[in-house]
CSV table of C-alpha atoms in Angstrom, one decimal:
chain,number,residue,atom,x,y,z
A,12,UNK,CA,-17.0,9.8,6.9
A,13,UNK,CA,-19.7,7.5,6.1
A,14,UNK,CA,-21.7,9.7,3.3
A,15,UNK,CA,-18.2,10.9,2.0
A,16,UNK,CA,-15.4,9.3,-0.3
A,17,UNK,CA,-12.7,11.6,1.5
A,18,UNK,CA,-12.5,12.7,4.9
A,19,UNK,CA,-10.5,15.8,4.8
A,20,UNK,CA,-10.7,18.4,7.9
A,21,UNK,CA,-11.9,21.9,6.9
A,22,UNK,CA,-11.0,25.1,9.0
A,23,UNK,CA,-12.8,28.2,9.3
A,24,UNK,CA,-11.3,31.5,11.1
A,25,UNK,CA,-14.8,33.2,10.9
A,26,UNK,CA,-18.0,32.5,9.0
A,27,UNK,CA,-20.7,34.8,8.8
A,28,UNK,CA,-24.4,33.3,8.8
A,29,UNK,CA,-27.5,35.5,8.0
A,30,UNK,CA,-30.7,34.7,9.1
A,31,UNK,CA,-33.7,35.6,7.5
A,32,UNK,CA,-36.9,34.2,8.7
A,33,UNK,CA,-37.0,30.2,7.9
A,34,UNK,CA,-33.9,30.6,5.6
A,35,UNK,CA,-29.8,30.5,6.9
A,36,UNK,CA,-27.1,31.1,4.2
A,37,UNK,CA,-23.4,31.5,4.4
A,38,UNK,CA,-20.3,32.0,2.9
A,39,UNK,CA,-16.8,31.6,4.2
A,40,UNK,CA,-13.2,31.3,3.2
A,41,UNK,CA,-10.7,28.8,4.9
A,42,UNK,CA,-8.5,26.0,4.7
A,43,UNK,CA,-9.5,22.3,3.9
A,44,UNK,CA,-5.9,20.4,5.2
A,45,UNK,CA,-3.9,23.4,4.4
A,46,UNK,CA,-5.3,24.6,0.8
A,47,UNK,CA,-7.7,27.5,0.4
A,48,UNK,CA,-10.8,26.7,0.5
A,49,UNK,CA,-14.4,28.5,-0.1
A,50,UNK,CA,-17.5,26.9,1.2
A,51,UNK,CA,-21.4,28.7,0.8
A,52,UNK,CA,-24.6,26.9,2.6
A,53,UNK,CA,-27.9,27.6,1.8
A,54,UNK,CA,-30.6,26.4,4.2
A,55,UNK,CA,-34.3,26.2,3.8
A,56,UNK,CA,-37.1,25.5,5.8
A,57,UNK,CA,-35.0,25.4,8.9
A,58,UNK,CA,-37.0,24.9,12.0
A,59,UNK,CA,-39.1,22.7,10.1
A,60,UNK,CA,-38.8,18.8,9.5
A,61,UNK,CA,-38.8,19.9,5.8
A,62,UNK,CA,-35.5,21.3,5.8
A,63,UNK,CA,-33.4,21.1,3.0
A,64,UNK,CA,-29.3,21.7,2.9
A,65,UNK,CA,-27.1,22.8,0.4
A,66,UNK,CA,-23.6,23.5,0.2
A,67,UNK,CA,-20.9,23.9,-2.1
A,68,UNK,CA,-17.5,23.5,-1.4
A,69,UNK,CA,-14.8,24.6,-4.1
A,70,UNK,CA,-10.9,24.0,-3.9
A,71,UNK,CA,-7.5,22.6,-5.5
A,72,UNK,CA,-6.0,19.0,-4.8
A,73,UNK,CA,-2.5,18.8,-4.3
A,74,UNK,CA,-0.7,15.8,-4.0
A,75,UNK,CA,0.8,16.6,-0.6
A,76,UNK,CA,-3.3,17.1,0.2
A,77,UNK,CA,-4.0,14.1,-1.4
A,78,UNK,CA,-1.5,12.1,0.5
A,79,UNK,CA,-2.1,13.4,3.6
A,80,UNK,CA,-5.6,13.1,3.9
A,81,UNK,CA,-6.9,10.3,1.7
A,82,UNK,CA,-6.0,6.6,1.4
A,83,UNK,CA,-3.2,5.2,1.0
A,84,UNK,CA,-4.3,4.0,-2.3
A,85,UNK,CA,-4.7,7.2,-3.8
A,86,UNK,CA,-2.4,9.5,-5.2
A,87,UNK,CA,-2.6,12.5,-7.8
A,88,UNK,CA,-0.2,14.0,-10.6
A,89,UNK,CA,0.1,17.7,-10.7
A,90,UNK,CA,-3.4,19.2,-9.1
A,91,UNK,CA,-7.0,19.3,-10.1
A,92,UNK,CA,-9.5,22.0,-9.2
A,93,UNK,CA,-12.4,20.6,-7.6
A,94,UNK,CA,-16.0,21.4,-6.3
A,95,UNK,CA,-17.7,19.7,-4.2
A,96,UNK,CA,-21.9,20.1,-3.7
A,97,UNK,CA,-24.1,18.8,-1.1
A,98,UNK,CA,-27.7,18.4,-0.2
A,99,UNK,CA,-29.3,16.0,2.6
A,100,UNK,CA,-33.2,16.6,2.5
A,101,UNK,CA,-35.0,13.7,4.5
A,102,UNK,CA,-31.6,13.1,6.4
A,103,UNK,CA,-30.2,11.4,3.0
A,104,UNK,CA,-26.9,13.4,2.0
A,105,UNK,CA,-26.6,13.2,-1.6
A,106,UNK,CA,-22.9,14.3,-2.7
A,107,UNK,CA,-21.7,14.9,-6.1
A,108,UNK,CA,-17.9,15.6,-6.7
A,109,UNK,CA,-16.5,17.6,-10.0
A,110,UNK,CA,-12.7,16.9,-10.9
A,111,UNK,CA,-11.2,19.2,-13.0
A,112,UNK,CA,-7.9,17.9,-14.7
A,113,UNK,CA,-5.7,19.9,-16.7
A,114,UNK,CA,-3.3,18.7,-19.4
A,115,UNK,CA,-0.7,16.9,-17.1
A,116,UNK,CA,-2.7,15.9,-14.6
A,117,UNK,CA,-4.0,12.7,-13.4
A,118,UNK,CA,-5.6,10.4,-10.4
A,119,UNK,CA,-4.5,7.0,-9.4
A,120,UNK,CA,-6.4,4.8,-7.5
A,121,UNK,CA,-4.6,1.4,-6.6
A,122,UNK,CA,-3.4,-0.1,-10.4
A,123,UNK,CA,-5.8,2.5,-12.1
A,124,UNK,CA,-5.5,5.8,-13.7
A,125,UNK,CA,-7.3,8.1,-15.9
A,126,UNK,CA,-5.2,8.7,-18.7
A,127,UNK,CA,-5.6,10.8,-21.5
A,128,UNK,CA,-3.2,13.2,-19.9
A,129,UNK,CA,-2.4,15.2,-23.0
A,130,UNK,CA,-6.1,16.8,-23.0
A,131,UNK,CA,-8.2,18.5,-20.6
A,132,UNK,CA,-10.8,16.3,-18.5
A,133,UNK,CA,-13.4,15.9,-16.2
A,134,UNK,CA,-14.0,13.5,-14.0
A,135,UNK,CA,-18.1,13.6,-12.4
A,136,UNK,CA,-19.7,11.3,-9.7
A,137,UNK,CA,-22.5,11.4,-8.0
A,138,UNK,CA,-23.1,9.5,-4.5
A,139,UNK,CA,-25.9,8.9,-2.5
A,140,UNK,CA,-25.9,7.7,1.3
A,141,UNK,CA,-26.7,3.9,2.4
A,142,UNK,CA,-28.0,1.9,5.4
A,143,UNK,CA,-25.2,-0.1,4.9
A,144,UNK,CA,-22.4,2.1,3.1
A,145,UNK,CA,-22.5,4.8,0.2
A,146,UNK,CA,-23.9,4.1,-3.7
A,147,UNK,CA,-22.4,5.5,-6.2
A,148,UNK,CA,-24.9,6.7,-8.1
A,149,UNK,CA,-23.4,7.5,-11.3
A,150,UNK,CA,-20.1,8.5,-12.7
A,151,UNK,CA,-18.5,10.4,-15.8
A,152,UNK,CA,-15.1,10.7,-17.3
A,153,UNK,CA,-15.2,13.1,-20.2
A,154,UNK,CA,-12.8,15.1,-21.8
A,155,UNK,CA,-13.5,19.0,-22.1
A,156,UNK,CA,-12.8,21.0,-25.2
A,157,UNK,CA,-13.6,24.9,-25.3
A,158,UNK,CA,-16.1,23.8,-22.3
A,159,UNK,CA,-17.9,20.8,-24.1
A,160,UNK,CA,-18.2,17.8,-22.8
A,161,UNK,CA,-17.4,14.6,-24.5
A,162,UNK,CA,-18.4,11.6,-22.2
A,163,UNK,CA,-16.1,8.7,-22.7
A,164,UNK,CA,-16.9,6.5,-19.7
A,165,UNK,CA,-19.7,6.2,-17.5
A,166,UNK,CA,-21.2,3.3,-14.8
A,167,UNK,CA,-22.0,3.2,-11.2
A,168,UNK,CA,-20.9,1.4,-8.0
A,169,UNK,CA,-21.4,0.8,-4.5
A,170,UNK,CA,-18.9,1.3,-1.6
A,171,UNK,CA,-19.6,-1.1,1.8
A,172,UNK,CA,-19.1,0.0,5.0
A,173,UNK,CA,-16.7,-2.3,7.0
A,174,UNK,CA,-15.1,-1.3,10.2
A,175,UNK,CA,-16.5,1.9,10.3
A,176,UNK,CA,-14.3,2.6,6.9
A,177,UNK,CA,-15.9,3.0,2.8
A,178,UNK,CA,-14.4,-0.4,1.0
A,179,UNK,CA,-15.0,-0.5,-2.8
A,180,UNK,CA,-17.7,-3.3,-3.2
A,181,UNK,CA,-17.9,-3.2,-7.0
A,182,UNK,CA,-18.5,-0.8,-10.2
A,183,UNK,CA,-19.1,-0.8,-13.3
A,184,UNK,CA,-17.8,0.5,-16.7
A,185,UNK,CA,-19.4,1.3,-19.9
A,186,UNK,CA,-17.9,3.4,-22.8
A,187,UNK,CA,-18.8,5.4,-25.3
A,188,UNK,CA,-16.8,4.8,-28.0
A,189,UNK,CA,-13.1,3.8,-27.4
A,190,UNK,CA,-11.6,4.5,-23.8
A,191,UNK,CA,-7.9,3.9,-22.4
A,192,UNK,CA,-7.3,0.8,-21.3
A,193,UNK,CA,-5.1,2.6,-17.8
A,194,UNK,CA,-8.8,3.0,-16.5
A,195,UNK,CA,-9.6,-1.1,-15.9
A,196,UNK,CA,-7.1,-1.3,-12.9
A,197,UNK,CA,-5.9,-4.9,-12.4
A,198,UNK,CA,-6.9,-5.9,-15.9
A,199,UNK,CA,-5.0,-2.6,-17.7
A,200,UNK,CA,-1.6,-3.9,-15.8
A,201,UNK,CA,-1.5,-7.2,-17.9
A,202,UNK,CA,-1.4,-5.1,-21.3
A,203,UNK,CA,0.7,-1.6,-22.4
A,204,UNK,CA,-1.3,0.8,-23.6
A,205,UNK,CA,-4.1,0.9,-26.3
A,206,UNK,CA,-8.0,1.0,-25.8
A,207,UNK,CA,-11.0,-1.0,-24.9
A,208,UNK,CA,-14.7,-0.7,-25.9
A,209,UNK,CA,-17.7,-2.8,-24.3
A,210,UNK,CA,-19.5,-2.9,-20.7
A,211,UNK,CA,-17.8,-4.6,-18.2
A,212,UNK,CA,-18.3,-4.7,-13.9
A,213,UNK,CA,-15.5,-5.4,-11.6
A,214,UNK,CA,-15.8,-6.8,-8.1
A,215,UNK,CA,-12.8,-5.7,-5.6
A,216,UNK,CA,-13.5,-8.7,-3.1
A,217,UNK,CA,-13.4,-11.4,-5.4
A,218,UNK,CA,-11.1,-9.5,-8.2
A,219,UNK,CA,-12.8,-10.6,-11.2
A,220,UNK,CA,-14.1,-8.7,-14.0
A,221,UNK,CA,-17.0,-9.7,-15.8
A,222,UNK,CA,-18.4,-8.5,-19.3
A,223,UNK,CA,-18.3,-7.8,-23.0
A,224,UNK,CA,-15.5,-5.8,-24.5
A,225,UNK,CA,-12.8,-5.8,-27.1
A,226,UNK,CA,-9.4,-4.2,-26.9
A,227,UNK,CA,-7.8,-2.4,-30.1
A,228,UNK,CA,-4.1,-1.2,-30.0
A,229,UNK,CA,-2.5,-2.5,-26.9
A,230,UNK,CA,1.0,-4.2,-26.5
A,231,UNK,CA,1.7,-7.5,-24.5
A,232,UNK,CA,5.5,-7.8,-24.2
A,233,UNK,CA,6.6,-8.7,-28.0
A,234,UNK,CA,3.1,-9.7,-28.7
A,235,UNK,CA,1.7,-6.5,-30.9
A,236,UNK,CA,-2.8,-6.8,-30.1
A,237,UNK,CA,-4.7,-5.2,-33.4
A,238,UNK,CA,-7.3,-6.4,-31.6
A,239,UNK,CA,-9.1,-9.0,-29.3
A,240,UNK,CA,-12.8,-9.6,-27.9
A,241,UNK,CA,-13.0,-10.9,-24.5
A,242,UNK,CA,-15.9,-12.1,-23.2
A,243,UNK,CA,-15.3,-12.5,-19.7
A,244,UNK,CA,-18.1,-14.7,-17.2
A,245,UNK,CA,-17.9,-15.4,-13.8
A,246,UNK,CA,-15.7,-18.3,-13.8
A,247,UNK,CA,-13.4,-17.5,-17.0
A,248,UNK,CA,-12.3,-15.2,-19.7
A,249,UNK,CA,-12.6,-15.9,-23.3
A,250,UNK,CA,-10.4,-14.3,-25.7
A,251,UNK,CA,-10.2,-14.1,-29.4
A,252,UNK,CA,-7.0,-11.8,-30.6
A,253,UNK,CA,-5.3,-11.1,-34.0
A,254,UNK,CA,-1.9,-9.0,-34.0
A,255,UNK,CA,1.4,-9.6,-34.6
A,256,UNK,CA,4.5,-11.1,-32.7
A,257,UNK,CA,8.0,-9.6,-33.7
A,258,UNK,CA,6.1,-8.2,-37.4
A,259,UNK,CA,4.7,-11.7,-37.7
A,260,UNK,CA,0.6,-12.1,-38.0
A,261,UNK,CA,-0.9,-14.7,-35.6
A,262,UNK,CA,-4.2,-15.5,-34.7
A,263,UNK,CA,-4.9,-16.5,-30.7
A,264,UNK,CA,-8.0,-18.2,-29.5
A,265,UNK,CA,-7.0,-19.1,-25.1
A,266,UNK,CA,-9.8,-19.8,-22.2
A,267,UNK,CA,-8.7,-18.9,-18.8
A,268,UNK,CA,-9.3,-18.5,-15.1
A,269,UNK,CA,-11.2,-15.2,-14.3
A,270,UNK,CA,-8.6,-14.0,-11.6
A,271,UNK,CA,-6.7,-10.8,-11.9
A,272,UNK,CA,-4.5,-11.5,-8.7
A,273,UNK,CA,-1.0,-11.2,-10.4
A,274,UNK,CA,-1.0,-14.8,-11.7
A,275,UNK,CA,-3.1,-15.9,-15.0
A,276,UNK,CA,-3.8,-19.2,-15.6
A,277,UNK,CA,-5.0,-20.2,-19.1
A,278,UNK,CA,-6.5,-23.7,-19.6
A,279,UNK,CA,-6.8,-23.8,-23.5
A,280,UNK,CA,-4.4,-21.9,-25.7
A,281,UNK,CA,-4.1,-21.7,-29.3
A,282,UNK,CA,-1.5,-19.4,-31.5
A,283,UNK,CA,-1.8,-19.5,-35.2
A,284,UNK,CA,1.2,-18.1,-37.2
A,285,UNK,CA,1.2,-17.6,-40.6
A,286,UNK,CA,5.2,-17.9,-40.6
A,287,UNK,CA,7.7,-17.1,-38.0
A,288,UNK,CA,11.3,-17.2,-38.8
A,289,UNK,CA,14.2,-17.9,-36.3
A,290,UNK,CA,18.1,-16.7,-37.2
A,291,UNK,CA,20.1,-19.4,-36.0
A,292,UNK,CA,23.6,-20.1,-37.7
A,293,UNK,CA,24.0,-21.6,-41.1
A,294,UNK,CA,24.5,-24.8,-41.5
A,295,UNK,CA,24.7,-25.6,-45.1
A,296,UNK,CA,22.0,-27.2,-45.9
A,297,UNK,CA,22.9,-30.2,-43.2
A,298,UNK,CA,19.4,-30.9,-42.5
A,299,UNK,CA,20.4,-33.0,-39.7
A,300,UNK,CA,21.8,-30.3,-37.2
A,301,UNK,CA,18.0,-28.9,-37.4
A,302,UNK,CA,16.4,-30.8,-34.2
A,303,UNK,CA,13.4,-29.8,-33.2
A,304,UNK,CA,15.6,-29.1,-29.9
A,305,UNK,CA,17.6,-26.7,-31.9
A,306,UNK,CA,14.7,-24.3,-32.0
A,307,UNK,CA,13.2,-25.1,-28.4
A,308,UNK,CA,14.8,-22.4,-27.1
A,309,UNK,CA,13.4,-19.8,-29.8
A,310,UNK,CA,9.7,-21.1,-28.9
A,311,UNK,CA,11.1,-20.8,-25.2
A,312,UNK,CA,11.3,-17.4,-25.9
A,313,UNK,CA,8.0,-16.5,-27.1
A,314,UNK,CA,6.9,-17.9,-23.2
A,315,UNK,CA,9.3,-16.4,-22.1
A,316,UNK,CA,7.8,-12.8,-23.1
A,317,UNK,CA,4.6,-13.3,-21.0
A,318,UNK,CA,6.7,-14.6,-17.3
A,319,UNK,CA,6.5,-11.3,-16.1
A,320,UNK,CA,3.1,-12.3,-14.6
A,321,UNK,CA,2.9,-15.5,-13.8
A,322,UNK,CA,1.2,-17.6,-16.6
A,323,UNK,CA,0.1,-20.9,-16.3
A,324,UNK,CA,-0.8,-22.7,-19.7
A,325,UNK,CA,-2.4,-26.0,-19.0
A,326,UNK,CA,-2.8,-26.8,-22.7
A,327,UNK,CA,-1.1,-24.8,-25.5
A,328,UNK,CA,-1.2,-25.3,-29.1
A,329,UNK,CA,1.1,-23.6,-31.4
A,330,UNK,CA,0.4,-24.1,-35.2
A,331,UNK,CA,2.8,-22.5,-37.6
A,332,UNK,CA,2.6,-22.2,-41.7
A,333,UNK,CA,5.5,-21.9,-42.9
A,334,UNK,CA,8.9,-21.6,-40.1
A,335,UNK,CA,11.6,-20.1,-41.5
A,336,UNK,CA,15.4,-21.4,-39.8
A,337,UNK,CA,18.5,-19.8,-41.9
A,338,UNK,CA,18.3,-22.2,-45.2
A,339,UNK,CA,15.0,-24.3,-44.0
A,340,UNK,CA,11.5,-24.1,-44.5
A,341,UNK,CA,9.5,-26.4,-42.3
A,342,UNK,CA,6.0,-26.3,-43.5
A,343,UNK,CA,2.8,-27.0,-41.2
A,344,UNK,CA,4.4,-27.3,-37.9
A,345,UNK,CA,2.4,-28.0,-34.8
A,346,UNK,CA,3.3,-27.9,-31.2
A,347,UNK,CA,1.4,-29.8,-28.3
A,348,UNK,CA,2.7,-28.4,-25.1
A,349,UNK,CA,2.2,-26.5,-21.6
A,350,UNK,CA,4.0,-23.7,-20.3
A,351,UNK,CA,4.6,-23.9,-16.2
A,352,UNK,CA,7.1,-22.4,-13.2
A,353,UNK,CA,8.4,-20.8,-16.3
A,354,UNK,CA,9.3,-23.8,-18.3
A,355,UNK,CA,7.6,-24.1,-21.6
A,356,UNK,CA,7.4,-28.1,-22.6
A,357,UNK,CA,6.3,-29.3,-26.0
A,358,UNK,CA,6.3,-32.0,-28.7
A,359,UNK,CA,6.7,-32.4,-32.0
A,360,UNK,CA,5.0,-34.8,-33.8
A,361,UNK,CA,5.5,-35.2,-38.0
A,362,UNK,CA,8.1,-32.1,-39.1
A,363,UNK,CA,8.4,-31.6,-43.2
A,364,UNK,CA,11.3,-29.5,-44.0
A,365,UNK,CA,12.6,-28.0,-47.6
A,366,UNK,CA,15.9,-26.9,-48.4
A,367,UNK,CA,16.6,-23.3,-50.1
């Protein structure tokens, strides 16, 4: 269990072994849980402290195996053929694992999943035993057309031992090229959809992601992403996104607290808009009825979009061109405000308005 990622029971009616002087191989057919399974094992050098073990172990996943027989945090879609190979020379196992995923298929893991389920895929990794727990050595997520490979994302990890039980310590992500956003875990739930690109490590006891990378593509509520580069330290996340909110451009430059627990707190916020315009009823052309609490509850509604998860803006600064309200332009508008326990406070200084 401890030079493993899955402890899954394998079952063997009969195995035949052949001896032949310093060399043992075998090959056998069975069940691991209650799948087929076919395992060979080649051993050399056997009565001698050089001795070297390999195995192979090839088989479907199900998701009744899967739930059966792996943590609770995992679950698969449809199956995935897999093979498993072994070796321990110098009583170090070294275990690489080959996923298979057909169109349709996918792996979760906690608020992660693969993606891409529209094209074949193959997920590699590669670990290596520890004193203290198991290093992944390397992994590979690539997607498989008329058997070529296409690597998309690649990094490494390190699983600690605690309790007797594999805990994910850390691991990292690099991409080559554009990759799914699904794939980042607690960072992918905060956006819908889209794609990211950079190099970026996250570490499960702390929950913070650190790194380079920019997201293309992706949808935040009513907020529309074309793109945004985060650089992300230990302490706090840096964005700097362009998109569009309800077919309106904005700009957004925020600093917040690097903590991907479900809540976000930003300390520095600032939204650009180029215009926005807000349908309210007509009024013809009496100026007056035009408070700046009359469109309160329209800004409201732009915090409102992002409550879901539990924002926090300490400071938020909303600059707007040109807003639009029935008959009424209001030109260069600025609002100083915070958004907390769901309530979005602001003020208004200096408002100049024109009348169609």
């Amino acid at each position: 269990a401890n030079s493993v990622l899955f402890n899954v029971p394998i079952y063997f009616k009969h195995a035949k072994f052949v001896l032949d002087n310093n060399t043992l191989t075998s090959h056998a057919q069975g069940l691991i849980g209650f799948e087929p399974v076919k395992h060979s094992l080649l051993i050399t050098n056997l009565m001698s402290k050089k001795r070297i073990v390999n195995g192979k172990v090839n088989s479907t996943l199900t998701p009744k195996l899967v739930k059966t027989y792996m943590p609770a945090v995992y679950s698969l879609k449809n199956t995935a053929d897999v093979e498993v190979t072994y070796k321990i020379q110098n009583k170090i196992p070294v275990v690489e694992y080959f996923f298979n995923l057909k169109k349709g298929s996918d792996i979760y893991y906690k608020d992660a999943f693969l993606g891409l389920e529209d094209q074949n895929r193959l997920l590699h990794a590669k670990t290596v035993k520890a004193t203290n727990g198991l290093i992944l050595k390397e992994y590979q997520y690539s997607l498989v057309t008329n058997n070529e490979k296409t690597p998309i994302l690649f990094g490494d990890g390190f699983f600690e031992k605690i309790n007797g039980k594999l805990t994910p310590k850390f691991i990292t992500c690099q991409t080559n090229g554009y990759a799914p956003t699904s794939v980042t875990g607690s960072f992918g739930q905060y956006v819908n959809g889209g794609e990211f690109k950079g190099k970026l490590r996250y570490d499960f006891p702390t929950n913070k992601i650190t790194g380079n990378f920019e997201l293309v593509k992706t949808l935040f509520n009513d907020f529309f992403v074309h793109s945004a580069n985060v650089i992300a330290e230990q302490n706090s996340i840096n964005v700097t996104a362009k998109g569009s909110y309800k077919h309106q451009k904005f700009n957004c430059i925020l600093k917040a607290e690097n903590r991907l627990d479900g809540s976000f707190i930003v300390h520095n916020m600032e939204l650009l808009m180029n215009r926005f315009i807000i349908h309210g009823k007509k009024t013809h052309h009496h100026a007056k009825h035009h408070h700046p609490a009359d469109f309160y509850k329209q800004f409201n509604n732009v915090s409102s979009k992002i409550r879901d998860i539990d924002v926090t803006v300490d400071k938020w600064d909303i600059k707007v061109a040109k807003l639009f309200i029935d008959d009424i332009r209001i030109d260069d508008l600025e609002l100083f405000g915070n958004l907390k326990n769901s309530i979005f406070n602001f003020t208004v200084y200096i408002i100049y308005y024109f009348l169609k």
